[in-house]
């Protein structure tokens, strides 16, 4: 009887390991596919400036907004800086449309990572994040909507790491979606406004720079005062 139980436990472990391996391989295939798809359309995350990205995106004419949103969605997968794309969005489409497209793309990226974490599970995500998501996940598990909103507003964890941590937590998707949407609006529109006003001779450039400074200093000040938030980055 004991030998049968041991064999059953061993079999369950082997099946679990095989499932984890399949999920890891599937995740890697997704990342590689996204990378080569971006390359196929002429995009390479090398030494690109907002101006070059704008020129490349606008060359697709009426498809430019869709291409930009798609690029923003897969940005975390191909390891492209979101801030650079956000500036390019402001330059290419202006503050309002650029902000809207960035908001759509960043939310698609955030929700894709969230559901990937839920699909692949803890074992796969911990291999990718190297255990860095544990504290953030625990905080989200305790505070739910408030935690996600606060972590979007305050620079404690990288964008993708927060998405994965939320996916591993029991927070409801709708709460995560709304908190992410609201929490990303201030930063997105300040960066997009700056992207649309990169000429330092214009007063709007200095206004955008002042807003960016305010957006950076206030969260850092709050982070220093809040031990609970500050401990998440250690």
mmCIF file of C-alpha atoms in Angstrom, residues 1 5 10 31 42 49 51 79 91 98-99 101 105 107 116 131 136 140 161 165 174 178 181 188 191 216:
data_model
loop_
_atom_site.group_PDB
_atom_site.id
_atom_site.type_symbol
_atom_site.label_atom_id
_atom_site.label_comp_id
_atom_site.label_asym_id
_atom_site.label_seq_id
_atom_site.Cartn_x
_atom_site.Cartn_y
_atom_site.Cartn_z
ATOM 1 C CA UNK A 1 0.000 0.000 0.000
ATOM 2 C CA UNK A 5 1.251 5.699 -2.526
ATOM 3 C CA UNK A 10 6.342 10.230 -7.741
ATOM 4 C CA UNK A 31 8.944 35.770 -26.465
ATOM 5 C CA UNK A 42 11.625 46.624 -39.546
ATOM 6 C CA UNK A 49 15.497 57.801 -30.531
ATOM 7 C CA UNK A 51 12.355 60.865 -33.557
ATOM 8 C CA UNK A 79 12.765 44.372 -23.649
ATOM 9 C CA UNK A 91 5.879 63.034 -30.976
ATOM 10 C CA UNK A 98 -0.626 59.697 -28.277
ATOM 11 C CA UNK A 99 -1.724 59.415 -24.647
ATOM 12 C CA UNK A 101 -2.728 54.947 -27.767
ATOM 13 C CA UNK A 105 -1.071 49.566 -25.433
ATOM 14 C CA UNK A 107 -3.023 48.208 -20.526
ATOM 15 C CA UNK A 116 0.261 34.795 -18.580
ATOM 16 C CA UNK A 131 11.806 35.215 -6.817
ATOM 17 C CA UNK A 136 4.957 42.570 -4.153
ATOM 18 C CA UNK A 140 -1.198 42.880 -3.414
ATOM 19 C CA UNK A 161 7.320 42.384 -12.527
ATOM 20 C CA UNK A 165 3.075 39.516 -9.176
ATOM 21 C CA UNK A 174 -11.463 43.762 -12.800
ATOM 22 C CA UNK A 178 -9.234 49.530 -13.054
ATOM 23 C CA UNK A 181 -5.832 52.059 -15.782
ATOM 24 C CA UNK A 188 1.567 58.361 -19.396
ATOM 25 C CA UNK A 191 5.586 61.584 -20.775
ATOM 26 C CA UNK A 216 9.154 61.885 -10.055
#
